[in-house]
mmCIF file of C-alpha atoms and ligand atoms in Angstrom:
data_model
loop_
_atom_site.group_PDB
_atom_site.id
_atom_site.type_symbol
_atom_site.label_atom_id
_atom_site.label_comp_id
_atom_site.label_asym_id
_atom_site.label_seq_id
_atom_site.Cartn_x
_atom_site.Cartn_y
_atom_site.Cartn_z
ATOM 1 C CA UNK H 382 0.000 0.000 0.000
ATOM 2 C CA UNK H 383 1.170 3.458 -0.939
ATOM 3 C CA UNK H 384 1.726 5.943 2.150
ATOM 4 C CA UNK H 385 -2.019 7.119 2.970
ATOM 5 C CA UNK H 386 -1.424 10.499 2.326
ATOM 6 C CA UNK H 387 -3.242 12.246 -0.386
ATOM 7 C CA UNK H 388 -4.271 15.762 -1.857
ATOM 8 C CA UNK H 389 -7.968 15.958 -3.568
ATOM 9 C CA UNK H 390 -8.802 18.754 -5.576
ATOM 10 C CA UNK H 391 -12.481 19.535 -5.900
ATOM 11 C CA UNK H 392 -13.127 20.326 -9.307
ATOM 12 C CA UNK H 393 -17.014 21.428 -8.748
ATOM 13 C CA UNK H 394 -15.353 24.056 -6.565
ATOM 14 C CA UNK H 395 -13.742 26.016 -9.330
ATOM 15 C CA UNK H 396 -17.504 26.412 -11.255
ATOM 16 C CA UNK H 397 -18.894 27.521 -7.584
ATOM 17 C CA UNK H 398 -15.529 29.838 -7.341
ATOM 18 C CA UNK H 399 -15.687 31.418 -10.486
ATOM 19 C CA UNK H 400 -19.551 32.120 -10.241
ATOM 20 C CA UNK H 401 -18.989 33.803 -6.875
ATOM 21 C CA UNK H 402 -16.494 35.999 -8.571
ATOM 22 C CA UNK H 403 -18.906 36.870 -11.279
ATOM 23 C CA UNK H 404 -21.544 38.239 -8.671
ATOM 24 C CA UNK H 405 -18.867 40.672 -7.747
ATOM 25 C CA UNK H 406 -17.505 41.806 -11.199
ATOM 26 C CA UNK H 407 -20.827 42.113 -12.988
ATOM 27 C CA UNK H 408 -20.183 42.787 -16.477
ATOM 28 C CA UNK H 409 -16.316 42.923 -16.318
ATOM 29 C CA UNK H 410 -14.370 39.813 -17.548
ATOM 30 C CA UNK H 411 -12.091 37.748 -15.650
ATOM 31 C CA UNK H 412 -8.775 36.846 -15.703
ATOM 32 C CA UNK H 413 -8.526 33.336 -13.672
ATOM 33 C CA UNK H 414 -4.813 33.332 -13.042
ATOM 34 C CA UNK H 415 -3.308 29.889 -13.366
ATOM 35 C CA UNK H 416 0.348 30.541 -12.730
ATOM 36 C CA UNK H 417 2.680 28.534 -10.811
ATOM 37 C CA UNK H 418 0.857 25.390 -12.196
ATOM 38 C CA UNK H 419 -2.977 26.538 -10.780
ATOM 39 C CA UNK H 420 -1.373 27.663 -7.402
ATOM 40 C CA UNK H 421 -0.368 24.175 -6.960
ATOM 41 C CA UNK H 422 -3.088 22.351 -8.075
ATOM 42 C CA UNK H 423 -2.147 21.033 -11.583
ATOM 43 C CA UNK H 424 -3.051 23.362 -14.807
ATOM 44 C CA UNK H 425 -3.623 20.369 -16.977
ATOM 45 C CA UNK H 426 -6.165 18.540 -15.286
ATOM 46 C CA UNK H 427 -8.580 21.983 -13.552
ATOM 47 C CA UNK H 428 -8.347 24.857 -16.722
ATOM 48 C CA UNK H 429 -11.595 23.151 -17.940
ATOM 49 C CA UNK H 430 -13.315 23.329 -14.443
ATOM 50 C CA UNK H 431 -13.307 27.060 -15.024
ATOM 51 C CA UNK H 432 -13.815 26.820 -18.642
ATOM 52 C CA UNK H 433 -16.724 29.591 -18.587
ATOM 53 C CA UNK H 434 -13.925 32.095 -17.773
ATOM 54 C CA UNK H 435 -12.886 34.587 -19.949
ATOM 55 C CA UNK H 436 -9.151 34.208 -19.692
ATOM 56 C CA UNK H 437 -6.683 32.870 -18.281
ATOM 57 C CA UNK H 438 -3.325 34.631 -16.566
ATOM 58 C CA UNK H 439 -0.111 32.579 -16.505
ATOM 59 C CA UNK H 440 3.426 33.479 -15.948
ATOM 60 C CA UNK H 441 5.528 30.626 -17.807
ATOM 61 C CA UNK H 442 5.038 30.215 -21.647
ATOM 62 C CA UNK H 443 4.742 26.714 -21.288
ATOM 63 C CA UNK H 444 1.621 27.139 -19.031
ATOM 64 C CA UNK H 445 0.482 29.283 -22.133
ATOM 65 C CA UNK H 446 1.492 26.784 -24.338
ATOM 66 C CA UNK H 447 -0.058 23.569 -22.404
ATOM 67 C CA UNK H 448 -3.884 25.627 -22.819
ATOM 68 C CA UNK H 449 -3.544 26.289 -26.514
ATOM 69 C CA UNK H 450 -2.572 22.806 -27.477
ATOM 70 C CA UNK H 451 -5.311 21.303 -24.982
ATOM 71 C CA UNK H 452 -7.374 23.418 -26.451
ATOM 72 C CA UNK H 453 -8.284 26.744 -24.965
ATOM 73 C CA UNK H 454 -9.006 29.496 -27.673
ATOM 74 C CA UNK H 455 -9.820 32.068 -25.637
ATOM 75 C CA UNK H 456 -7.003 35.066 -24.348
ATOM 76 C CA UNK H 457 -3.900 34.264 -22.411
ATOM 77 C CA UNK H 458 -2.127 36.425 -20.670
ATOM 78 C CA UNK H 459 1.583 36.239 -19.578
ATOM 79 C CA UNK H 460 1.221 38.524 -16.022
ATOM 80 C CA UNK H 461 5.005 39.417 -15.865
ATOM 81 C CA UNK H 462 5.230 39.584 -19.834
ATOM 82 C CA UNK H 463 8.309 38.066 -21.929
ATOM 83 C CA UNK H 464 11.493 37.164 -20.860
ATOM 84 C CA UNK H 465 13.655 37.692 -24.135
ATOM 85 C CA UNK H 466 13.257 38.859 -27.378
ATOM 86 C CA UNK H 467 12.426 35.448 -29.103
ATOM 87 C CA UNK H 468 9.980 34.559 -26.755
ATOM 88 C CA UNK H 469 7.896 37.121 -28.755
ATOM 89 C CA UNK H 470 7.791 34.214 -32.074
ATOM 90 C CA UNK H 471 5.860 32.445 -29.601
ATOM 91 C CA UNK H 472 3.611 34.814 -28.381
ATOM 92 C CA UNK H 473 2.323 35.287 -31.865
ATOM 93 C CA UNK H 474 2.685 31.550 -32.866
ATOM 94 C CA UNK H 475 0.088 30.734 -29.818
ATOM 95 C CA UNK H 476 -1.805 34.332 -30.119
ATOM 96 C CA UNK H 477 -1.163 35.496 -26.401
ATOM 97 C CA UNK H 478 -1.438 38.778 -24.814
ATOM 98 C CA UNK H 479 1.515 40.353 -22.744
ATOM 99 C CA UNK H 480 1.956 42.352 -20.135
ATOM 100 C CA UNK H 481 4.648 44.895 -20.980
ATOM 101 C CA UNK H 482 6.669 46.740 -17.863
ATOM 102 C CA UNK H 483 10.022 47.997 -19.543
ATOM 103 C CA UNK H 484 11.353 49.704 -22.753
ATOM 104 C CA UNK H 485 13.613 46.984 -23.605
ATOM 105 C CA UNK H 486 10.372 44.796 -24.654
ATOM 106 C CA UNK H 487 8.860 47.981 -26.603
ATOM 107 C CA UNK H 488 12.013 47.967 -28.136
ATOM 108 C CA UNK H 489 11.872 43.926 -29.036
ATOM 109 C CA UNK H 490 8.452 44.586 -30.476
ATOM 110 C CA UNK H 491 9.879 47.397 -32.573
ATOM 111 C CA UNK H 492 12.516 45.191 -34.546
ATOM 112 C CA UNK H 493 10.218 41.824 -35.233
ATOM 113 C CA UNK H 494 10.775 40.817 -38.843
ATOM 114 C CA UNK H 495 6.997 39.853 -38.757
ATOM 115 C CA UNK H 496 3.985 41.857 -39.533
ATOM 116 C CA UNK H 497 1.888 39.886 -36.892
ATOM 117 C CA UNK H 498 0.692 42.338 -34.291
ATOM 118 C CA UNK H 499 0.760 41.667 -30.825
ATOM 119 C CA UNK H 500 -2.227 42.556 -28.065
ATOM 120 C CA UNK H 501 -0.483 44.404 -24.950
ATOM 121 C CA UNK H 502 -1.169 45.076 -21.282
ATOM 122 C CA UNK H 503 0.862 48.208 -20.632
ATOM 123 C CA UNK H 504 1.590 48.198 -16.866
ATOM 124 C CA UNK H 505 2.010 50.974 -14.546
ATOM 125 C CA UNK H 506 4.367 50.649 -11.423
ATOM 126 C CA UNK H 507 1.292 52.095 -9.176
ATOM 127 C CA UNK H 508 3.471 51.658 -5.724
ATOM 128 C CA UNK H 509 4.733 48.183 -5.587
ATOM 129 C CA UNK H 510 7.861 48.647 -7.050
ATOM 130 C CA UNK H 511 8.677 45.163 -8.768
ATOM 131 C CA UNK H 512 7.499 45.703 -12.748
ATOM 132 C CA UNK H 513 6.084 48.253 -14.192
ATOM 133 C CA UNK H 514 6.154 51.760 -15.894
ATOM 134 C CA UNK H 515 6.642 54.929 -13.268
ATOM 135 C CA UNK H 516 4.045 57.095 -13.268
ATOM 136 C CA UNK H 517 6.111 60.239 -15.118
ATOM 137 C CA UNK H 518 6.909 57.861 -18.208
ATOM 138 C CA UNK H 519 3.774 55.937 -18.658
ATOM 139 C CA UNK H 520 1.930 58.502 -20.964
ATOM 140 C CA UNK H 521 4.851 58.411 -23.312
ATOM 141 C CA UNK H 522 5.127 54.775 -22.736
ATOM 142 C CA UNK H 523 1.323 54.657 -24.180
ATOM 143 C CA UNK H 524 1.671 56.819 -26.765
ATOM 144 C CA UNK H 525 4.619 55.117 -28.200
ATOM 145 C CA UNK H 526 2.658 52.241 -28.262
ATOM 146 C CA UNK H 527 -0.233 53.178 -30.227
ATOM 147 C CA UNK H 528 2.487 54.346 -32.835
ATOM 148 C CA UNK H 529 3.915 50.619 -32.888
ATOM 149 C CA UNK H 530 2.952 48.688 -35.754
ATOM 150 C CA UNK H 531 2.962 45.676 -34.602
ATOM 151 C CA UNK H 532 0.646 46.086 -31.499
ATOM 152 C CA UNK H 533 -2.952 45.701 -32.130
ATOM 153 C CA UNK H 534 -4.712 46.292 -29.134
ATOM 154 C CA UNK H 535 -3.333 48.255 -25.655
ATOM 155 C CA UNK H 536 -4.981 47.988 -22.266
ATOM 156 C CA UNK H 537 -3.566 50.033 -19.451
ATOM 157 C CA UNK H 538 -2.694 46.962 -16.134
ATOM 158 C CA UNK H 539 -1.748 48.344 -12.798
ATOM 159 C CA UNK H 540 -0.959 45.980 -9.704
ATOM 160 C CA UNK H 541 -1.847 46.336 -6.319
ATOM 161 C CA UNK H 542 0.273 45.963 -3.034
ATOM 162 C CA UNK H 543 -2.488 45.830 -0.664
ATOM 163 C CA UNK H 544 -5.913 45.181 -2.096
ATOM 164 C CA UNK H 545 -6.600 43.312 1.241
ATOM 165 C CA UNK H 546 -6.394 46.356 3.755
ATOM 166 C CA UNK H 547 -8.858 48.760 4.068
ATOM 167 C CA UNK H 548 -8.198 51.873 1.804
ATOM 168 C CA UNK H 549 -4.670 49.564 0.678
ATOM 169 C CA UNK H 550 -5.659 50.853 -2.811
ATOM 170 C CA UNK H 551 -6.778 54.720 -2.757
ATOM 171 C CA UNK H 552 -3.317 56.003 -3.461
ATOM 172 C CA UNK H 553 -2.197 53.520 -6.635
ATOM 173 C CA UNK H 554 -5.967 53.987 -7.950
ATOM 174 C CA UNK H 555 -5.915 57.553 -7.736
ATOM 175 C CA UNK H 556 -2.196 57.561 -9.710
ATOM 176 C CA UNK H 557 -4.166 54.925 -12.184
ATOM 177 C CA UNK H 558 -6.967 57.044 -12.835
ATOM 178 C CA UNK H 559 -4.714 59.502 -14.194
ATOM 179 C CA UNK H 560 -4.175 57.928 -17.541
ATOM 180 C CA UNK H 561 -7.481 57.127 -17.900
ATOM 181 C CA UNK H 562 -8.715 58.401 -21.186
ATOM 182 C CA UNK H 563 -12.016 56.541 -22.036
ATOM 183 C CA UNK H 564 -10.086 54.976 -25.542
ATOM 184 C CA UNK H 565 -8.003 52.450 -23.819
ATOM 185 C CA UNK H 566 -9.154 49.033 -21.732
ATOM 186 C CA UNK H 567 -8.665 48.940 -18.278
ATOM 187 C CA UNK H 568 -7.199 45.821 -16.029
ATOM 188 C CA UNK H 569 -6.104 46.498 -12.111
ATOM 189 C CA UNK H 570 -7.726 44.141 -9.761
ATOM 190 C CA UNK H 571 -6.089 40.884 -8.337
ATOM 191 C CA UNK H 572 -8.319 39.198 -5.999
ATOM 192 C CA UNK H 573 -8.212 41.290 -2.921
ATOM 193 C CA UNK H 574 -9.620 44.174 -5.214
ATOM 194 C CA UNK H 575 -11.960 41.848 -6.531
ATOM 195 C CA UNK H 576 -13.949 40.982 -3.415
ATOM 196 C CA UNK H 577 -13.241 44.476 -1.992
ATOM 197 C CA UNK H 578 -12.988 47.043 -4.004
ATOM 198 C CA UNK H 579 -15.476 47.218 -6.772
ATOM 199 C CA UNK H 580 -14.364 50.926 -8.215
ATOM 200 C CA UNK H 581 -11.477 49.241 -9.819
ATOM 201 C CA UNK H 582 -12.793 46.026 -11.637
ATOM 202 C CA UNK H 583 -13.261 48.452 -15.212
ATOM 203 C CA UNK H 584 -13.097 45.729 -18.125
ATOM 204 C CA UNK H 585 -10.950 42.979 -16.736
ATOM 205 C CA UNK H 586 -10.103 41.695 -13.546
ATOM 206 C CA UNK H 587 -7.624 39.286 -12.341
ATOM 207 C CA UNK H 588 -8.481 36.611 -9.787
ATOM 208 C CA UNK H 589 -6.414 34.054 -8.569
ATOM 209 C CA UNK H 590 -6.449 33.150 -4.786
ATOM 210 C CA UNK H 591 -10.288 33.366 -4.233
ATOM 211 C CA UNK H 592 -10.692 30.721 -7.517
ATOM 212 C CA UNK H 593 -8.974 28.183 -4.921
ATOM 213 C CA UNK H 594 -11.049 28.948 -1.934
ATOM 214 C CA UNK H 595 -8.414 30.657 0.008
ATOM 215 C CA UNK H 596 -8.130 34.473 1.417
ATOM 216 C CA UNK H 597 -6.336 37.240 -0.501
ATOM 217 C CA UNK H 598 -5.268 38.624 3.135
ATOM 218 C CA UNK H 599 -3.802 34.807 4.380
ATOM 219 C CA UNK H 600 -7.012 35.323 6.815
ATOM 220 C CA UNK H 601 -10.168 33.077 6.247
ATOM 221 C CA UNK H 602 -12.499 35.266 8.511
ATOM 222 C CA UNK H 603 -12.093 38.012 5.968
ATOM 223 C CA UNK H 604 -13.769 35.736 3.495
ATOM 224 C CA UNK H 605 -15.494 33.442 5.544
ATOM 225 C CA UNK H 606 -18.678 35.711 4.465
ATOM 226 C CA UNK H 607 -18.036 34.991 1.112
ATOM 227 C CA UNK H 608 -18.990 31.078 0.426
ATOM 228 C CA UNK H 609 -16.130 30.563 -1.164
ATOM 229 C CA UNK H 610 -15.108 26.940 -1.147
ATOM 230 C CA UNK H 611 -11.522 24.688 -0.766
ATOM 231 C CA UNK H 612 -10.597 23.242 -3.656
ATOM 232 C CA UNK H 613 -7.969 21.163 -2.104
ATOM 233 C CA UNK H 614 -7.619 19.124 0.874
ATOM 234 C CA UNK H 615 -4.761 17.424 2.047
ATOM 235 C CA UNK H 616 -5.448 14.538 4.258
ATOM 236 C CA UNK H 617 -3.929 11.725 5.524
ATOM 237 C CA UNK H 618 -4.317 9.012 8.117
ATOM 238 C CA UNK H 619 -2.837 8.082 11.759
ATOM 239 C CA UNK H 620 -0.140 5.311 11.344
ATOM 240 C CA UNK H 621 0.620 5.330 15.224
ATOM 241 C CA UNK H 622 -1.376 5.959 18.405
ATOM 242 C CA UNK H 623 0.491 6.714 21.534
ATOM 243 C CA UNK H 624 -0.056 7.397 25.538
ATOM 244 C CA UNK H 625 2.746 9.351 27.340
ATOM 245 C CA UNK H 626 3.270 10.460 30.570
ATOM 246 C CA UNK H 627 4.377 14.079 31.858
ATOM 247 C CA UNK H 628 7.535 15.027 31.023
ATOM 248 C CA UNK H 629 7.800 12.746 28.263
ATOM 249 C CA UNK H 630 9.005 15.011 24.733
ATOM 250 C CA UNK H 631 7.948 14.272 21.041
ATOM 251 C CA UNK H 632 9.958 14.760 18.051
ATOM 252 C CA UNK H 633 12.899 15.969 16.678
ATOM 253 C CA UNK H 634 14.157 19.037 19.402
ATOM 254 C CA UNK H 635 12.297 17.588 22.030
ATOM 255 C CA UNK H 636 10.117 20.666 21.407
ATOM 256 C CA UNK H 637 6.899 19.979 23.068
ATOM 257 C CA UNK H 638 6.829 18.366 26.239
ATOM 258 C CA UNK H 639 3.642 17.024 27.542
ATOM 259 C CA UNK H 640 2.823 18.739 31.445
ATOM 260 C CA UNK H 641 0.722 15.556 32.189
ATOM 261 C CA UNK H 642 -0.441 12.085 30.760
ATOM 262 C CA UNK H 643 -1.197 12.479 26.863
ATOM 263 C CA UNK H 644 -2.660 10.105 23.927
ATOM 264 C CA UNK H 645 -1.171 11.617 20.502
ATOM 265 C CA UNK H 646 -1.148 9.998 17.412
ATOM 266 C CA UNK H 647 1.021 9.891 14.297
ATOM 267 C CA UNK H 648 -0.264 10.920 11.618
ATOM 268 C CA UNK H 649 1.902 10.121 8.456
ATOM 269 C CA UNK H 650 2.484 13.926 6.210
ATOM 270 C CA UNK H 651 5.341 16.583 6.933
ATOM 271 C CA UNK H 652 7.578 19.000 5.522
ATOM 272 C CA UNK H 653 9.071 16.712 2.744
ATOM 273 C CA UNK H 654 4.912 16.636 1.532
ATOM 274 C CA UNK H 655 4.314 20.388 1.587
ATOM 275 C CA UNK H 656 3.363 20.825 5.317
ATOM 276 C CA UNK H 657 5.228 24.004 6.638
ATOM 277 C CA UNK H 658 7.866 22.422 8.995
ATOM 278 C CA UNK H 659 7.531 26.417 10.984
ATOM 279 C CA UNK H 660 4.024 25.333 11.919
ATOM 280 C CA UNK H 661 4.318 25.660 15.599
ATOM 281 C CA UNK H 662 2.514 23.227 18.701
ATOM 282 C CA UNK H 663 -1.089 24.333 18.331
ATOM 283 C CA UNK H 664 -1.724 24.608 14.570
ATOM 284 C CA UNK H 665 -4.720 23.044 13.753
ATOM 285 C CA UNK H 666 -5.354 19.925 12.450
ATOM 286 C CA UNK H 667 -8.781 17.934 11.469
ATOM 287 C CA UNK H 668 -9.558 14.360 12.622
ATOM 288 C CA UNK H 669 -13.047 12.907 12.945
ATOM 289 C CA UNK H 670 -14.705 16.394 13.404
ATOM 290 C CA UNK H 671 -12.996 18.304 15.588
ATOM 291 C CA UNK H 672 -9.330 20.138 15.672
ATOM 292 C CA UNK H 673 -6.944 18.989 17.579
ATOM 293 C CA UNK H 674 -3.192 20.084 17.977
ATOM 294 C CA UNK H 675 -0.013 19.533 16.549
ATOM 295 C CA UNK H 676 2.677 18.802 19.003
ATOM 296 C CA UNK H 677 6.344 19.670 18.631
ATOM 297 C CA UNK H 678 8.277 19.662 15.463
ATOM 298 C CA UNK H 679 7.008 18.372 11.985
ATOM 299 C CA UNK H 680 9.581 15.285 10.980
ATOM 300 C CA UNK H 681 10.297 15.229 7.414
ATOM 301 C CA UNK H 682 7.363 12.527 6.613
ATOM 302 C CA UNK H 683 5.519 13.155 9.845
ATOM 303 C CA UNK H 684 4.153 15.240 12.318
ATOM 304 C CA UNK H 685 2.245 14.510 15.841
ATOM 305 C CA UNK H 686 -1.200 15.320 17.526
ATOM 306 C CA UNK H 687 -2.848 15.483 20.154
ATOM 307 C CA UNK H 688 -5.662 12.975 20.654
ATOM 308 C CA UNK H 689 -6.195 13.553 24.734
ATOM 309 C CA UNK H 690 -10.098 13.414 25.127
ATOM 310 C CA UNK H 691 -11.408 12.798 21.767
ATOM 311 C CA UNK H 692 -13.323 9.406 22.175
ATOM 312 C CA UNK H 693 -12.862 7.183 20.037
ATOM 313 C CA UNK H 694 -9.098 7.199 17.377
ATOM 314 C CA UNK H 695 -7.552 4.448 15.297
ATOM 315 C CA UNK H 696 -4.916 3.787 13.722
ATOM 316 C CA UNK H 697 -6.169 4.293 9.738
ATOM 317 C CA UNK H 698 -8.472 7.410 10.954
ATOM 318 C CA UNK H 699 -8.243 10.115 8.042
ATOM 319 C CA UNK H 700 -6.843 13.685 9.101
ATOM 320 C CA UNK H 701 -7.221 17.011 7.218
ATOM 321 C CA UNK H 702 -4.531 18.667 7.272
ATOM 322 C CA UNK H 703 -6.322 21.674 5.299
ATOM 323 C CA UNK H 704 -9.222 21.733 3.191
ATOM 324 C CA UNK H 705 -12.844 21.386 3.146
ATOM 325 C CA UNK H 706 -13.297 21.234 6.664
ATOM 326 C CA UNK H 707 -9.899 23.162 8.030
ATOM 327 C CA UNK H 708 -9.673 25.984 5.779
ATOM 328 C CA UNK H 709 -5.851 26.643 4.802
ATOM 329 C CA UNK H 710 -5.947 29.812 5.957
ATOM 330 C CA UNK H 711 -6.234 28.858 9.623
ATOM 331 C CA UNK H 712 -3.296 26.614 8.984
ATOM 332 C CA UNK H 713 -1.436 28.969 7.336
ATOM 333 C CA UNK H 714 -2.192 32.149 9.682
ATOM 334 C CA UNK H 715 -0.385 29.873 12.510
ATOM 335 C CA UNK H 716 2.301 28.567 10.637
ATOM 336 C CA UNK H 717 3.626 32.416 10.400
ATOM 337 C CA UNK H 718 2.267 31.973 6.014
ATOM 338 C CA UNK H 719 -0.801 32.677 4.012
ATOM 339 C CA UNK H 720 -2.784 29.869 2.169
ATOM 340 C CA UNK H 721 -1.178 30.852 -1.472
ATOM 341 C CA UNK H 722 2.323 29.643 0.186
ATOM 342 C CA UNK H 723 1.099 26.280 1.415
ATOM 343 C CA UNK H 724 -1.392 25.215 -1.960
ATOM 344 C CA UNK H 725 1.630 26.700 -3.994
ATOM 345 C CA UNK H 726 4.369 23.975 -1.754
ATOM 346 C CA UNK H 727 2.502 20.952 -2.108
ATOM 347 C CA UNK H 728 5.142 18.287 -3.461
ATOM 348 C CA UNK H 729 5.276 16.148 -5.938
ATOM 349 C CA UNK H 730 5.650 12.672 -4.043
ATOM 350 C CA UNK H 731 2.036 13.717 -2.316
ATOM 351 C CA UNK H 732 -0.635 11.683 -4.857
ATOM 352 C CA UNK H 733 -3.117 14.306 -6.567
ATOM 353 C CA UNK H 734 -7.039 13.063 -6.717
ATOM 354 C CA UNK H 735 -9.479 15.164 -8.739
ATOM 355 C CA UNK H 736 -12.788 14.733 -8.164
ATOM 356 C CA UNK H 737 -15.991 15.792 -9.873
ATOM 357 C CA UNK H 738 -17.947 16.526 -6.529
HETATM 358 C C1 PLP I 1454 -0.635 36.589 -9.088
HETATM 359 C C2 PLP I 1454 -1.167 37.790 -9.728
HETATM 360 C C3 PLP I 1454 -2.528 38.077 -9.661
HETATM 361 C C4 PLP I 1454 -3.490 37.250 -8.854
HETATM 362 O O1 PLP I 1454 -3.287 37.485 -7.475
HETATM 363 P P1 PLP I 1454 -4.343 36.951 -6.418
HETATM 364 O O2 PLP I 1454 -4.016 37.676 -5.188
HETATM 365 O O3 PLP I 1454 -4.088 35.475 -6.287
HETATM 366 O O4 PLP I 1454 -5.670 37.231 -6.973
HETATM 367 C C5 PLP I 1454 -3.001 39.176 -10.344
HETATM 368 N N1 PLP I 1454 -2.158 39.961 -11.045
HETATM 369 C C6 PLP I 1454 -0.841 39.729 -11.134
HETATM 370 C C7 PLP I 1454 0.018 40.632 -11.926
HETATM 371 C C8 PLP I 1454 -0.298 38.634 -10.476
HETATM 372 O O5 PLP I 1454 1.016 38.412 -10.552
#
């Protein structure tokens, strides 16, 4: 028998995902970002669960690539735009849009031997300071543009630091707004925007985080209004069952040692599965109902909890380590993370289920 542990992604979840975000955006089209392989939960086999979207957002060109060939013919976008110049034979070959953030790709565009045209996402540095056009040069960045042969269709992207704060985006909307000019398409939210901040979904938004259930701030009671629902669980089962006494220790570190007579059981998933190894005595952990405690260190292919009091355990019982019942949020908010980090770490030696319900 393989080791019991297991991830299950709920494909239904993605439909009841993306239909949440289309209460919020009304008539504005969505983006489902798909990068770093679908957060985690495999591109391939969940881009048709959210087949009614209107586009999909990757980073790599051979997530781009992977949708065209399996069929998608709706837009792509590459979010952090080309990496070198001959990455642009591809664009066209495909038909994706890119983001553009610096001159050197304006000037790539400029000296294609082709006559294909490409469609652009122009983005403004609004505050964050990683890609993107400062506000001074981004009108002359745009009007370039619409000089460029070879681009056929602009829309203006900003991206946001802190969508998930109250008032996080007044300052980089206001410096968006600016360039504004009722010609050009519009594209600034991310997910935190999305649920929060409906003055800046304009044509397109881009959603990633909320599509998988999880909370653009790392905090589930921010969404927990929201019926948004896991689409992955990671679960496993207790290989061991132990009673100690006080002052006995568990794990690696002795970290945790018990103040008076304990049952804990082993439960086989750790750090070398995607379980953060900084999740502390406490985190939560699902078993039969109820959370109970992780104790000590997580081992490499283990970790520990505490089974004191709850009535009936055996060996074989299934445990959640996040998921439908434990959202990862609560895991993650312990663990010192946010739910992106933990769907995104899930390894490859952990055995991935879809399922249809
Ligand atoms: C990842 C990413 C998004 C989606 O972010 P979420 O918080 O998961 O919605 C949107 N836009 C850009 C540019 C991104 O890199």
């Amino acid at each position: 028998m393989p080791r019991p542990i297991s991830a299950v992604i709920h494909l239904q979840n993605f439909h009841h995902n993306l239909s949440i975000v289309r209460e919020h955006v009304g008539l504005s089209k969505i983006w489902s970002v798909m990068k770093a392989d679908a957060y985690g939960h495999g591109i391939e086999q969940v881009w048709q669960a959210l087949a009614e979207t209107d586009g999909f957002a990757v980073l790599d060109l051979h997530e781009a690539i992977l949708l065209r060939e399996r069929g998608w013919q709706g837009p792509i976008l590459l979010l952090e735009g080309f990496f070198q110049p001959e990455d642009l034979d591809i664009i066209i070959q495909y038909q994706l849009t890119t983001a553009l953030h610096s001159t050197w790709q304006l000037d790539a565009i400029d000296k294609m031997k082709s006559n294909s045209t490409i469609p652009v996402y122009v983005k403004l540095n609004s505050g964050m300071n990683r890609l993107g056009f400062k506000s001074c040069e981004y009108a002359q960045v745009i009007t370039r543009l619409k000089s460029m042969p070879n681009i056929n269709a602009i829309t203006l992207m900003t991206h946001f630091a802190n969508s998930d704060i109250a008032m996080g985006t007044d300052v980089p909307h206001q410096m968006f707004k600016q360039f504004i000019d009722g010609s050009l398409p519009l594209c600034a939210a991310n997910s935190g925007a999305t649920l929060w901040c409906p003055e800046t979904h304009y044509d397109w938004v881009r959603s990633g985080v909320i599509l998988y259930g999880a909370s653009p701030s790392g905090k589930w009671r921010d969404i927990a209004n929201k019926n948004l629902k896991a689409t992955m669980t990671l679960q496993s089962q207790i290989i061991a069952i132990h009673d100690i006494k006080a002052n006995e220790s568990i794990g690696y570190g002795s970290k945790f040692t018990a103040s008076k007579s304990m049952r804990i059981a082993t439960v086989a998933c750790g750090y070398a599965d995607g379980y953060p190894r900084h999740a502390p005595t406490g985190t939560p952990v699902w078993l039969n109902g109820v959370r109970c405690a992780l104790l000590g260190t997580v081992s490499m292919d283990m970790l520990t909890i505490d089974i004191s009091g709850i009535p009936i355990v055996e060996i074989g019982d299934i445990v959640e380590l996040w998921g439908q019942n434990l959202p990862i949020d609560d895991v993650a908010e312990v663990a010192g993370t946010i739910g992106y980090e933990l769907m995104c770490a899930l390894a490859k030696r952990v055995p991935v289920l879809y399922e249809n319900n």
